[in-house]
Coordinates of C-alpha atoms in Angstrom, one line a residue:
Chain A
X1252 CA 0.0 0.0 0.0
X1253 CA 1.4 3.4 -0.9
X1254 CA 2.1 6.3 1.5
X1255 CA -0.9 8.3 0.3
X1256 CA -3.3 5.4 0.5
X1257 CA -2.2 4.7 4.1
X1258 CA -2.5 8.3 5.0
X1259 CA -6.0 8.5 3.5
X1260 CA -7.2 5.4 5.3
X1261 CA -5.9 6.7 8.6
X1262 CA -7.7 10.0 7.9
X1263 CA -10.9 8.3 7.0
X1264 CA -11.1 6.1 10.0
X1265 CA -10.1 9.0 12.2
X1266 CA -12.8 11.2 10.7
X1267 CA -15.3 8.4 11.1
X1268 CA -14.4 8.1 14.8
X1269 CA -14.6 11.9 15.3
X1270 CA -17.9 12.2 13.4
X1271 CA -19.4 9.7 15.9
X1272 CA -17.6 10.8 19.0
X1273 CA -18.5 14.4 18.8
X1274 CA -22.1 14.1 17.6
X1275 CA -25.4 12.7 18.7
X1276 CA -24.6 9.6 16.7
X1277 CA -22.5 8.4 19.6
X1278 CA -25.4 7.2 21.7
X1279 CA -26.8 5.1 18.9
X1280 CA -23.8 2.8 19.2
X1281 CA -21.9 3.4 22.4
X1282 CA -22.1 4.7 25.9
X1283 CA -22.0 8.4 26.3
X1284 CA -18.8 8.0 28.4
X1285 CA -17.0 6.8 25.3
X1286 CA -17.1 10.2 23.6
X1287 CA -13.7 11.3 24.8
X1288 CA -12.0 8.1 24.1
X1289 CA -13.4 7.7 20.7
X1290 CA -12.7 11.3 19.7
X1291 CA -9.2 11.0 21.0
X1292 CA -8.6 7.8 19.0
X1293 CA -10.0 9.6 16.0
X1294 CA -7.6 12.5 16.5
X1295 CA -4.7 10.2 16.8
X1296 CA -5.6 8.5 13.6
X1297 CA -6.1 11.8 11.8
X1298 CA -2.7 13.1 13.1
X1299 CA -1.0 9.9 11.9
X1300 CA -2.7 10.4 8.5
X1301 CA -1.7 14.0 8.1
X1302 CA 1.8 13.1 9.1
X1303 CA 2.0 10.4 6.5
X1304 CA 0.7 12.9 3.8
X1305 CA 3.3 15.5 4.6
X1306 CA 6.3 13.4 5.6
X1307 CA 9.2 13.0 3.2
X1308 CA 9.5 9.3 3.0
X1309 CA 13.0 9.5 1.6
X1310 CA 14.2 10.8 5.0
X1311 CA 17.6 9.5 6.0
X1312 CA 17.8 5.9 7.1
X1313 CA 20.7 4.1 8.9
X1314 CA 23.3 2.7 6.6
X1315 CA 22.4 -0.8 5.7
X1316 CA 24.3 -3.6 7.4
X1317 CA 24.3 -6.8 5.4
X1318 CA 22.4 -8.7 8.2
X1319 CA 19.5 -6.2 7.7
X1320 CA 19.4 -6.2 4.0
X1321 CA 16.0 -7.7 4.0
X1322 CA 14.7 -4.9 6.2
X1323 CA 16.3 -2.3 3.9
X1324 CA 14.7 -3.7 0.8
X1325 CA 11.3 -3.5 2.6
X1326 CA 11.6 0.1 3.8
X1327 CA 8.5 2.1 2.9
X1328 CA 8.9 4.2 -0.2
X1329 CA 6.3 6.5 -1.6
X1330 CA 4.8 3.7 -3.7
X1331 CA 4.8 0.7 -1.5
X1332 CA 5.5 -0.9 1.8
X1333 CA 3.5 1.4 4.1
X1334 CA 1.0 -1.1 5.2
X1335 CA -0.7 -4.4 4.4
X1336 CA -3.6 -4.7 2.0
X1337 CA -5.9 -5.6 4.8
X1338 CA -5.8 -1.9 5.8
X1339 CA -8.2 -1.2 2.9
X1340 CA -11.0 -2.8 5.0
X1341 CA -10.9 0.3 7.1
X1342 CA -12.9 1.9 4.3
X1343 CA -15.9 -0.2 5.4
X1344 CA -16.7 1.6 8.6
X1345 CA -16.4 5.0 6.8
X1346 CA -18.7 3.8 4.1
X1347 CA -21.2 2.3 6.4
X1348 CA -21.4 5.5 8.4
X1349 CA -21.5 7.8 5.4
X1350 CA -23.9 5.8 3.2
X1351 CA -26.2 3.9 5.7
X1352 CA -25.8 6.2 8.8
X1353 CA -27.8 3.6 10.8
X1354 CA -30.0 4.4 13.8
X1355 CA -30.0 2.9 17.2
X1356 CA -31.1 -0.7 17.5
X1357 CA -34.9 -1.1 17.3
X1358 CA -37.6 -3.6 16.7
X1359 CA -35.4 -5.8 14.4
X1360 CA -33.1 -6.5 17.3
X1361 CA -35.9 -7.5 19.6
X1362 CA -36.3 -11.2 18.8
X1363 CA -32.8 -11.4 17.2
X1364 CA -30.6 -10.6 20.1
X1365 CA -32.1 -12.7 22.9
X1366 CA -33.6 -11.2 26.0
X1367 CA -32.1 -9.2 28.8
X1368 CA -32.2 -11.5 31.8
X1369 CA -29.3 -10.5 34.1
X1370 CA -30.2 -11.0 37.7
X1371 CA -32.4 -8.2 39.0
X1372 CA -30.6 -5.7 41.2
X1373 CA -32.2 -5.1 44.6
X1374 CA -34.2 -1.9 44.7
X1375 CA -35.7 0.0 47.5
X1376 CA -39.1 0.3 45.9
X1377 CA -40.6 2.7 48.4
X1378 CA -37.8 5.2 47.9
X1379 CA -37.9 4.8 44.1
X1380 CA -41.7 5.4 44.0
X1381 CA -41.3 8.4 46.1
X1382 CA -38.5 9.8 44.1
X1383 CA -40.2 9.3 40.8
X1384 CA -43.7 10.5 41.4
X1385 CA -44.9 14.0 40.9
X1386 CA -48.1 15.3 42.4
X1387 CA -50.7 12.7 41.7
X1388 CA -49.5 11.7 38.4
X1389 CA -48.2 8.3 37.5
X1390 CA -44.7 7.2 38.7
X1391 CA -42.2 7.3 35.9
X1392 CA -40.0 4.2 35.7
X1393 CA -37.8 2.9 33.1
X1394 CA -38.2 -0.7 31.8
X1395 CA -34.9 -1.5 33.5
X1396 CA -36.2 -0.1 36.9
X1397 CA -39.2 -2.3 36.4
X1398 CA -37.2 -5.4 35.6
X1399 CA -35.1 -4.9 38.8
X1400 CA -38.1 -4.1 41.0
X1401 CA -40.2 -7.0 39.8
X1402 CA -37.5 -9.4 40.8
X1403 CA -39.0 -9.3 44.3
X1404 CA -42.5 -10.7 45.0
X1405 CA -43.4 -8.0 47.5
X1406 CA -42.5 -5.3 45.0
X1407 CA -44.8 -6.9 42.5
X1408 CA -47.7 -6.5 44.8
X1409 CA -46.9 -2.9 45.5
X1410 CA -46.4 -2.0 41.9
X1411 CA -49.6 -3.6 40.8
X1412 CA -51.6 -0.9 42.5
X1413 CA -49.5 2.1 41.2
X1414 CA -50.2 3.9 37.9
X1415 CA -46.9 3.8 36.0
X1416 CA -45.5 5.8 33.1
X1417 CA -42.9 4.1 31.0
X1418 CA -41.1 5.0 27.8
X1419 CA -40.1 2.7 25.0
X1420 CA -40.6 1.9 21.4
X1421 CA -43.4 -0.2 20.0
X1422 CA -42.9 -3.7 18.6
X1423 CA -45.9 -5.4 17.0
X1424 CA -44.3 -8.6 15.8
X1425 CA -44.8 -11.5 18.1
X1426 CA -47.1 -9.5 20.3
X1427 CA -50.2 -11.3 21.4
X1428 CA -53.5 -10.1 19.9
X1429 CA -54.9 -6.9 21.3
X1430 CA -51.5 -5.9 22.6
X1431 CA -48.2 -4.5 21.6
X1432 CA -44.8 -4.8 23.1
X1433 CA -43.1 -1.8 24.6
X1434 CA -39.3 -2.4 24.5
X1435 CA -36.0 -0.8 25.1
X1436 CA -32.5 -2.1 24.5
X1437 CA -30.2 -2.6 27.5
X1438 CA -26.6 -2.0 26.7
X1439 CA -23.6 -3.4 28.6
X1440 CA -20.6 -2.3 26.6
X1441 CA -21.9 -1.2 23.2
X1442 CA -24.9 -1.8 21.0
X1443 CA -23.3 -5.1 19.9
X1444 CA -24.2 -6.7 23.2
X1445 CA -27.5 -4.9 23.8
X1446 CA -30.4 -7.0 24.8
X1447 CA -34.1 -6.1 24.8
X1448 CA -36.3 -5.8 27.9
X1449 CA -40.0 -5.6 27.0
X1450 CA -43.5 -5.3 28.5
X1451 CA -46.7 -6.5 27.0
X1452 CA -49.2 -3.6 26.8
X1453 CA -52.8 -4.7 26.4
X1454 CA -54.9 -2.0 24.8
X1455 CA -58.1 -1.4 23.0
X1456 CA -56.9 1.1 20.5
X1457 CA -58.5 1.0 17.1
X1458 CA -55.5 1.2 15.0
X1459 CA -52.6 0.2 17.2
X1460 CA -49.3 2.0 16.8
X1461 CA -46.6 1.6 14.1
X1462 CA -43.6 -0.5 15.0
X1463 CA -40.6 1.5 16.2
X1464 CA -42.7 4.5 17.4
X1465 CA -41.4 5.9 20.6
X1466 CA -44.2 6.3 23.2
X1467 CA -44.6 7.1 26.8
X1468 CA -47.2 4.6 28.0
X1469 CA -49.4 5.1 31.1
X1470 CA -51.0 2.1 32.7
X1471 CA -51.3 -0.3 35.5
X1472 CA -49.6 -3.7 35.8
X1473 CA -51.8 -6.8 35.9
X1474 CA -50.2 -8.6 38.8
X1475 CA -51.3 -12.2 37.9
X1476 CA -50.4 -11.9 34.2
X1477 CA -47.1 -10.3 35.2
X1478 CA -46.3 -13.2 37.6
X1479 CA -47.1 -15.7 34.9
X1480 CA -45.0 -13.8 32.3
X1481 CA -42.0 -13.7 34.7
X1482 CA -42.3 -17.4 35.4
X1483 CA -42.5 -18.3 31.7
X1484 CA -38.9 -18.1 30.6
X1485 CA -39.2 -20.5 27.7
X1486 CA -42.0 -18.9 25.8
X1487 CA -41.5 -16.3 23.2
X1488 CA -41.4 -13.3 23.5
X1489 CA -40.1 -13.1 27.1
X1490 CA -41.5 -10.1 28.8
X1491 CA -41.1 -8.4 32.1
X1492 CA -44.7 -8.0 32.7
X1493 CA -48.2 -7.2 31.4
X1494 CA -49.8 -3.8 31.7
X1495 CA -53.1 -2.5 30.8
X1496 CA -53.0 0.8 28.9
X1497 CA -54.7 3.8 30.2
X1498 CA -53.1 6.4 28.0
X1499 CA -50.1 7.2 25.9
X1500 CA -48.1 10.0 24.5
X1501 CA -45.9 10.1 21.4
X1502 CA -42.4 11.1 22.3
X1503 CA -39.1 11.8 20.4
X1504 CA -36.5 9.2 20.5
X1505 CA -34.5 10.0 23.6
X1506 CA -31.0 11.4 23.2
X1507 CA -29.7 8.2 24.8
X1508 CA -32.0 5.4 23.5
X1509 CA -30.4 2.6 25.5
X1510 CA -30.7 1.7 29.2
X1511 CA -27.6 0.8 31.2
X1512 CA -27.5 -1.7 34.0
X1513 CA -24.4 -0.1 35.4
Chain B
X638 CA 16.3 -17.7 25.7
X639 CA 15.6 -18.7 22.1
X640 CA 15.1 -15.9 19.7
X641 CA 12.8 -16.3 16.8
X642 CA 14.1 -15.2 13.5
X643 CA 12.6 -11.9 12.4
X644 CA 11.3 -12.7 9.0
X645 CA 10.3 -9.9 6.7
X646 CA 7.6 -10.4 4.2
X647 CA 8.8 -10.3 0.6
X648 CA 8.6 -6.9 -0.9
X649 CA 6.1 -7.8 -3.6
X650 CA 3.4 -5.2 -3.0
X651 CA 4.0 -3.2 -6.1
X652 CA 7.0 -4.8 -7.7
X653 CA 10.5 -3.4 -7.9
X654 CA 11.9 -0.6 -10.0
X655 CA 11.1 -1.0 -13.7
X656 CA 8.0 -3.2 -13.3
X657 CA 4.7 -1.4 -13.6
X658 CA 1.7 -3.1 -12.4
X659 CA -1.7 -1.4 -13.0
X660 CA -2.5 0.5 -9.9
X661 CA -5.9 -0.4 -8.5
X662 CA -5.8 2.1 -5.7
X663 CA -6.9 5.1 -7.7
X664 CA -9.9 3.1 -9.0
X665 CA -10.9 2.3 -5.4
X666 CA -10.9 5.9 -4.5
X667 CA -13.0 6.8 -7.5
X668 CA -15.4 4.1 -6.5
X669 CA -15.5 5.4 -2.9
X670 CA -16.3 8.8 -4.2
X671 CA -19.1 7.5 -6.4
X672 CA -20.6 5.5 -3.6
X673 CA -20.6 8.5 -1.2
X674 CA -22.1 10.8 -3.8
X675 CA -24.9 8.4 -4.6
X676 CA -25.7 7.4 -1.1
X677 CA -29.2 8.6 -1.3
X678 CA -30.3 6.3 -4.1
X679 CA -28.2 3.4 -2.8
X680 CA -29.9 3.6 0.5
X681 CA -33.3 3.8 -1.1
X682 CA -32.8 0.7 -3.1
X683 CA -30.8 -1.5 -0.7
X684 CA -31.7 -0.2 2.7
X685 CA -33.7 -2.5 5.0
X686 CA -34.1 -3.1 8.7
X687 CA -31.7 -6.0 8.6
X688 CA -29.0 -3.8 6.9
X689 CA -29.6 -1.1 9.5
X690 CA -29.3 -3.6 12.3
X691 CA -26.1 -5.1 10.8
X692 CA -24.7 -1.6 10.4
X693 CA -25.5 -0.5 13.9
X694 CA -23.9 -3.6 15.5
X695 CA -20.9 -3.5 13.1
X696 CA -20.2 0.2 13.8
X697 CA -20.7 -0.2 17.5
X698 CA -18.3 -3.1 17.8
X699 CA -15.7 -1.5 15.6
X700 CA -15.9 1.9 17.2
X701 CA -16.0 0.4 20.7
X702 CA -12.8 -1.5 19.9
X703 CA -11.0 1.4 18.1
X704 CA -9.8 3.4 21.1
X705 CA -8.3 0.2 22.6
X706 CA -6.8 -0.7 19.3
X707 CA -5.2 2.7 18.9
X708 CA -3.9 2.5 22.5
X709 CA -2.4 -0.9 21.8
X710 CA -0.9 0.2 18.6
X711 CA 0.7 3.3 20.2
X712 CA 2.0 1.1 23.1
X713 CA 3.4 -1.5 20.7
X714 CA 5.0 1.2 18.5
X715 CA 6.6 2.6 21.6
X716 CA 7.8 -0.8 22.7
X717 CA 9.3 -1.3 19.2
X718 CA 10.9 2.0 18.6
X719 CA 11.7 3.6 22.0
X720 CA 12.7 0.7 24.2
X721 CA 16.3 -0.6 23.9
X722 CA 16.4 -4.0 22.5
X723 CA 18.0 -5.8 25.4
X724 CA 15.8 -4.4 28.1
X725 CA 13.3 -7.1 28.1
X726 CA 15.9 -9.9 28.2
X727 CA 17.3 -8.3 31.3
X728 CA 14.0 -7.7 33.1
X729 CA 12.4 -11.1 32.6
X730 CA 13.7 -14.2 34.4
X731 CA 16.3 -16.0 32.4
X732 CA 14.4 -19.3 32.4
X733 CA 11.7 -19.2 29.9
X734 CA 9.6 -21.3 32.2
X735 CA 9.8 -18.7 35.0
X736 CA 9.2 -15.9 32.6
X737 CA 5.8 -17.3 31.6
X738 CA 4.0 -16.7 34.9
X739 CA 5.7 -13.3 35.3
X740 CA 4.4 -12.3 31.9
X741 CA 1.0 -13.6 32.8
X742 CA 0.8 -11.5 35.9
X743 CA 2.1 -8.5 33.8
X744 CA -0.9 -9.0 31.6
X745 CA -3.0 -7.3 34.3
X746 CA -1.2 -4.0 33.4
X747 CA -2.9 -3.6 30.1
X748 CA -6.5 -2.9 30.6
X749 CA -8.6 -2.9 27.5
X750 CA -10.0 -5.0 24.7
X751 CA -8.2 -8.0 23.3
X752 CA -7.4 -5.9 20.2
X753 CA -4.6 -4.2 22.1
X754 CA -2.8 -7.2 23.3
X755 CA -1.8 -8.8 19.9
X756 CA 0.2 -5.9 18.5
X757 CA 2.0 -5.5 21.9
X758 CA 2.8 -9.1 22.1
X759 CA 4.1 -9.1 18.5
X760 CA 6.4 -6.2 19.4
X761 CA 7.6 -7.9 22.5
X762 CA 8.7 -10.9 20.5
X763 CA 10.5 -8.7 18.0
X764 CA 12.3 -7.0 20.9
X765 CA 13.8 -10.2 22.2
X766 CA 11.2 -11.5 24.6
X767 CA 10.8 -15.2 24.2
X768 CA 7.7 -16.3 22.4
X769 CA 6.2 -18.3 25.2
X770 CA 6.1 -15.4 27.8
X771 CA 4.9 -13.0 25.1
X772 CA 2.0 -15.4 24.2
X773 CA 1.1 -15.8 27.9
X774 CA 1.0 -12.1 28.1
X775 CA -1.2 -12.0 25.0
X776 CA -3.7 -14.4 26.6
X777 CA -3.7 -13.0 30.1
X778 CA -4.0 -9.3 29.3
X779 CA -7.6 -9.3 28.0
X780 CA -8.8 -11.7 30.6
X781 CA -7.4 -10.7 34.0
X782 CA -7.3 -6.9 33.8
X783 CA -9.2 -4.9 36.4
X784 CA -11.8 -3.5 34.1
X785 CA -12.9 -7.0 33.1
X786 CA -13.1 -8.2 36.6
X787 CA -15.2 -5.2 37.7
X788 CA -17.6 -5.7 34.9
X789 CA -17.9 -9.4 35.8
X790 CA -18.7 -8.5 39.4
X791 CA -21.4 -6.1 38.2
X792 CA -22.9 -8.6 35.8
X793 CA -23.2 -11.3 38.5
X794 CA -24.2 -9.4 41.6
X795 CA -25.5 -12.6 43.2
X796 CA -22.5 -14.7 42.3
X797 CA -19.2 -12.9 43.2
X798 CA -17.4 -16.3 43.0
X799 CA -17.7 -15.8 39.2
X800 CA -15.0 -13.1 39.4
X801 CA -12.6 -15.2 41.3
X802 CA -13.3 -18.2 39.0
X803 CA -12.7 -16.1 35.9
X804 CA -9.4 -14.7 37.3
X805 CA -8.0 -18.0 38.4
X806 CA -9.1 -20.0 35.3
X807 CA -7.8 -17.4 32.9
X808 CA -4.5 -17.0 34.6
X809 CA -4.0 -20.8 34.9
X810 CA -5.0 -21.3 31.2
X811 CA -2.7 -18.5 30.0
X812 CA 0.3 -19.9 32.0
X813 CA -0.5 -23.5 30.9
X814 CA -0.5 -22.5 27.2
X815 CA 2.7 -20.6 27.7
X816 CA 4.5 -23.5 29.4
X817 CA 3.3 -26.0 26.9
X818 CA 4.4 -23.8 24.0
X819 CA 7.8 -23.3 25.7
X820 CA 8.2 -27.0 26.0
X821 CA 6.9 -28.3 22.7
X822 CA 6.7 -25.6 20.1
X823 CA 9.2 -25.1 17.3
X824 CA 10.6 -21.6 16.5
X825 CA 9.7 -21.8 12.8
X826 CA 6.0 -21.9 13.7
X827 CA 6.1 -18.2 14.6
X828 CA 6.6 -15.7 11.8
X829 CA 7.1 -12.1 13.2
X830 CA 5.3 -10.1 10.5
X831 CA 5.9 -6.7 12.0
X832 CA 8.9 -5.3 10.3
X833 CA 11.6 -3.1 11.7
X834 CA 11.7 0.5 10.6
X835 CA 15.2 1.7 9.8
X836 CA 14.4 5.4 10.0
X837 CA 17.0 7.4 12.0
X838 CA 14.7 9.5 13.9
X839 CA 12.8 7.8 16.7
X840 CA 9.6 9.8 16.1
X841 CA 9.7 8.9 12.4
X842 CA 10.1 5.2 13.2
X843 CA 7.4 5.4 15.8
X844 CA 4.8 7.0 13.5
X845 CA 5.6 4.7 10.6
X846 CA 5.3 1.7 12.8
X847 CA 2.1 2.9 14.4
X848 CA 0.5 3.5 11.0
X849 CA 1.4 0.1 9.7
X850 CA 0.2 -1.7 12.8
X851 CA -3.0 0.4 12.9
X852 CA -3.9 -0.4 9.4
X853 CA -3.1 -4.1 9.6
X854 CA -4.8 -4.7 12.9
X855 CA -7.7 -2.4 12.0
X856 CA -8.3 -4.3 8.8
X857 CA -8.6 -7.6 10.7
X858 CA -10.7 -6.0 13.3
X859 CA -13.2 -5.0 10.6
X860 CA -13.2 -8.6 9.3
X861 CA -14.1 -9.8 12.8
X862 CA -16.7 -7.3 13.7
X863 CA -18.3 -7.6 10.3
X864 CA -18.7 -11.3 10.8
X865 CA -20.0 -10.9 14.3
X866 CA -22.6 -8.3 13.1
X867 CA -23.7 -10.8 10.4
X868 CA -24.1 -13.5 13.0
X869 CA -26.0 -11.3 15.3
X870 CA -28.3 -10.2 12.5
X871 CA -28.9 -13.5 10.9
X872 CA -28.9 -16.1 13.7
X873 CA -31.8 -15.5 16.2
X874 CA -30.9 -16.2 19.8
X875 CA -33.8 -18.7 20.1
X876 CA -31.8 -21.0 18.0
X877 CA -29.1 -21.0 20.6
X878 CA -31.5 -21.3 23.5
X879 CA -32.4 -24.8 22.5
X880 CA -29.0 -26.0 23.6
X881 CA -29.7 -25.8 27.4
X882 CA -29.6 -29.5 28.4
X883 CA -26.5 -31.5 29.0
X884 CA -23.8 -29.8 31.0
X885 CA -20.8 -30.7 28.9
X886 CA -22.6 -30.1 25.6
X887 CA -23.7 -26.7 27.0
X888 CA -20.2 -25.8 27.9
X889 CA -18.8 -26.7 24.5
X890 CA -21.7 -25.0 22.8
X891 CA -20.9 -21.8 24.8
X892 CA -17.2 -22.2 24.1
X893 CA -18.0 -22.3 20.4
X894 CA -20.3 -19.4 20.7
X895 CA -17.6 -17.4 22.5
X896 CA -15.3 -18.0 19.6
X897 CA -17.9 -17.0 17.1
X898 CA -19.4 -13.9 18.8
X899 CA -16.0 -12.2 19.5
X900 CA -17.5 -10.0 22.2
X901 CA -15.1 -7.5 23.9
X902 CA -14.0 -8.9 27.2
X903 CA -15.5 -6.0 29.2
X904 CA -19.0 -6.8 27.8
X905 CA -19.1 -10.6 27.6
X906 CA -20.0 -10.9 31.3
X907 CA -23.3 -9.2 30.7
X908 CA -24.1 -11.4 27.7
X909 CA -23.2 -14.4 29.9
X910 CA -25.4 -13.2 32.7
X911 CA -28.4 -13.1 30.4
X912 CA -28.0 -16.8 29.4
X913 CA -30.0 -18.0 32.3
X914 CA -30.6 -21.4 30.6
X915 CA -27.0 -22.3 31.2
X916 CA -25.3 -23.2 34.4
X917 CA -22.6 -20.9 35.9
X918 CA -20.0 -23.4 35.0
X919 CA -20.9 -23.4 31.4
X920 CA -20.9 -19.7 31.4
X921 CA -17.5 -19.6 33.0
X922 CA -16.2 -21.5 30.0
X923 CA -17.8 -18.8 27.8
X924 CA -16.0 -16.1 29.7
X925 CA -12.6 -17.8 29.8
X926 CA -12.5 -18.9 26.1
X927 CA -13.9 -15.7 24.7
X928 CA -11.0 -13.3 25.5
X929 CA -8.4 -15.9 24.5
X930 CA -9.8 -17.4 21.3
X931 CA -12.3 -15.8 19.0
X932 CA -12.6 -14.9 15.3
X933 CA -11.5 -11.4 15.9
X934 CA -8.4 -12.5 17.9
X935 CA -7.5 -15.3 15.4
X936 CA -7.5 -12.6 12.7
X937 CA -5.2 -10.4 14.7
X938 CA -2.9 -13.3 15.5
X939 CA -2.6 -14.2 11.9
X940 CA -1.8 -10.6 11.2
X941 CA 0.8 -10.5 13.9
X942 CA 2.3 -14.0 13.9
X943 CA 1.3 -15.7 10.7
X944 CA -1.1 -18.5 9.7
X945 CA 1.1 -21.4 10.7
X946 CA 1.2 -20.0 14.2
X947 CA -2.5 -19.4 14.4
X948 CA -3.5 -22.9 13.2
X949 CA -1.5 -24.4 16.1
X950 CA -2.1 -21.8 18.7
X951 CA -5.8 -21.4 18.4
X952 CA -6.8 -25.0 18.9
X953 CA -4.2 -25.4 21.7
X954 CA -5.6 -22.4 23.5
X955 CA -9.2 -23.4 23.0
X956 CA -8.6 -26.9 24.4
X957 CA -6.6 -25.7 27.4
X958 CA -9.1 -22.9 28.1
X959 CA -12.1 -25.3 28.0
X960 CA -10.4 -27.9 30.2
X961 CA -9.1 -25.4 32.8
X962 CA -12.4 -23.5 32.9
X963 CA -14.4 -26.7 33.5
X964 CA -11.9 -27.8 36.2
X965 CA -11.9 -24.4 38.0
X966 CA -15.7 -24.2 37.7
X967 CA -16.1 -27.6 39.3
X968 CA -14.1 -26.5 42.3
X969 CA -15.2 -22.9 42.8
X970 CA -18.7 -22.7 41.4

């Protein structure tokens, strides 16, 4: 690979990294905390690329000893020897971002990726309910909060009487009749390991909602159906609970679409 | 200590003086430009939820790995160009067999993804570190560093013994592979494909080396993450779930899955925690095998040490990792 090609590839991968690290695209793929590291990595790649563009590759080299003749013959010149051909593959991330510019994981991943089933963390439900309720309106919880809270049987009883407000995106495929799934993806390290956590929302809406629409759903958990759903780990889809819809509100996709267990 | 010969690849990239091969590179750039300019219509015709899903997973795995890859490349270029050649020979125990566990413990100093350990190990070999300790370092670094252990603790809050089991099993496996390699391996199985730069200025050599390693390791990384994204998009988890049953079969299935999924060692604990159909022992196998042998790593090892090396090292590591993980799991879990 020539000097200029190497330089250009370093530049492109660096620009790709910076274009994600510094923009709202970051949270579609990675945790927000990766912004600095990704941008820094991009800057390093860009600096290396710029250096390779401007450097004079005929810069002085040590006199060749006969034992290192093979090394001397292989020294990078302008035309060749700068890097292996596999480096060309670094065009792919650049092209994927530029041409496809994909969004965060959505309904396609629900059902493909498996289901989030890490052990529920212990929660102090009373404290959580108090912290999240405003006036007499529903308590706003995330699907992950719900997953953690429902791990405890006592919490299930308490939650069953509380009006809840939960955000997520709609998934219609595999949902039982008269219901849709409300899901979000839970991310450990990056979107590559994200797993969905979902709730069955029973409703009597005429038209239903399109898949991948983001909504804030208000409703009440059906305690018995939820207990059955939690016990049924072999069925498909696996949901955290079953809720009866009392109202909903269309929302914009959140700046950080994923949920984090830690 | 035995030193492996530093082989340089033949300089055949573009032929010597006087031989003109048609250059494909300008055509590639023209194609790239065309693709970028016509992105709208390309997307309209070929876009789909599956493509979107693939792209998101591919980009997330690649970009997640990139900072660790860059860090590893910078560290390896530093080792190569700034550290005097004889330093490592002086620092490590003379006996290759003693150097192996020391190198394994040193692996804990390089926190980060497995992407960073292969270039550094390659540089260590070219600097005079014996192959066996360098390989032990390569295996231990992704598996026993503090970040991985913390993430494992968080993913298994009800089972802290998983952290200890992972640490012990990974260290023992890495050292075992190193000792076996020291005893039985032949020097000609390892081809050090990272060439020495002869530039007089240290910074020139550093940058040149960094660029070369970044492009090579980066290319292989893309191969690995592309394959993993394809598997995530095409194979539904429900197909894997059916394998629950027999303990040994489950462990081997998870070992195979770990090789195929190539998940970063800081994240695999969460994926493992979600596989509630499998026992903790089977999942320990997943966590020990993954950081040591997977498609992404094999690609990087081929890039750093050659195909003859990888075809022997990968099965050896896989076998040792599975056996040690099962043994440690039987005792600790």
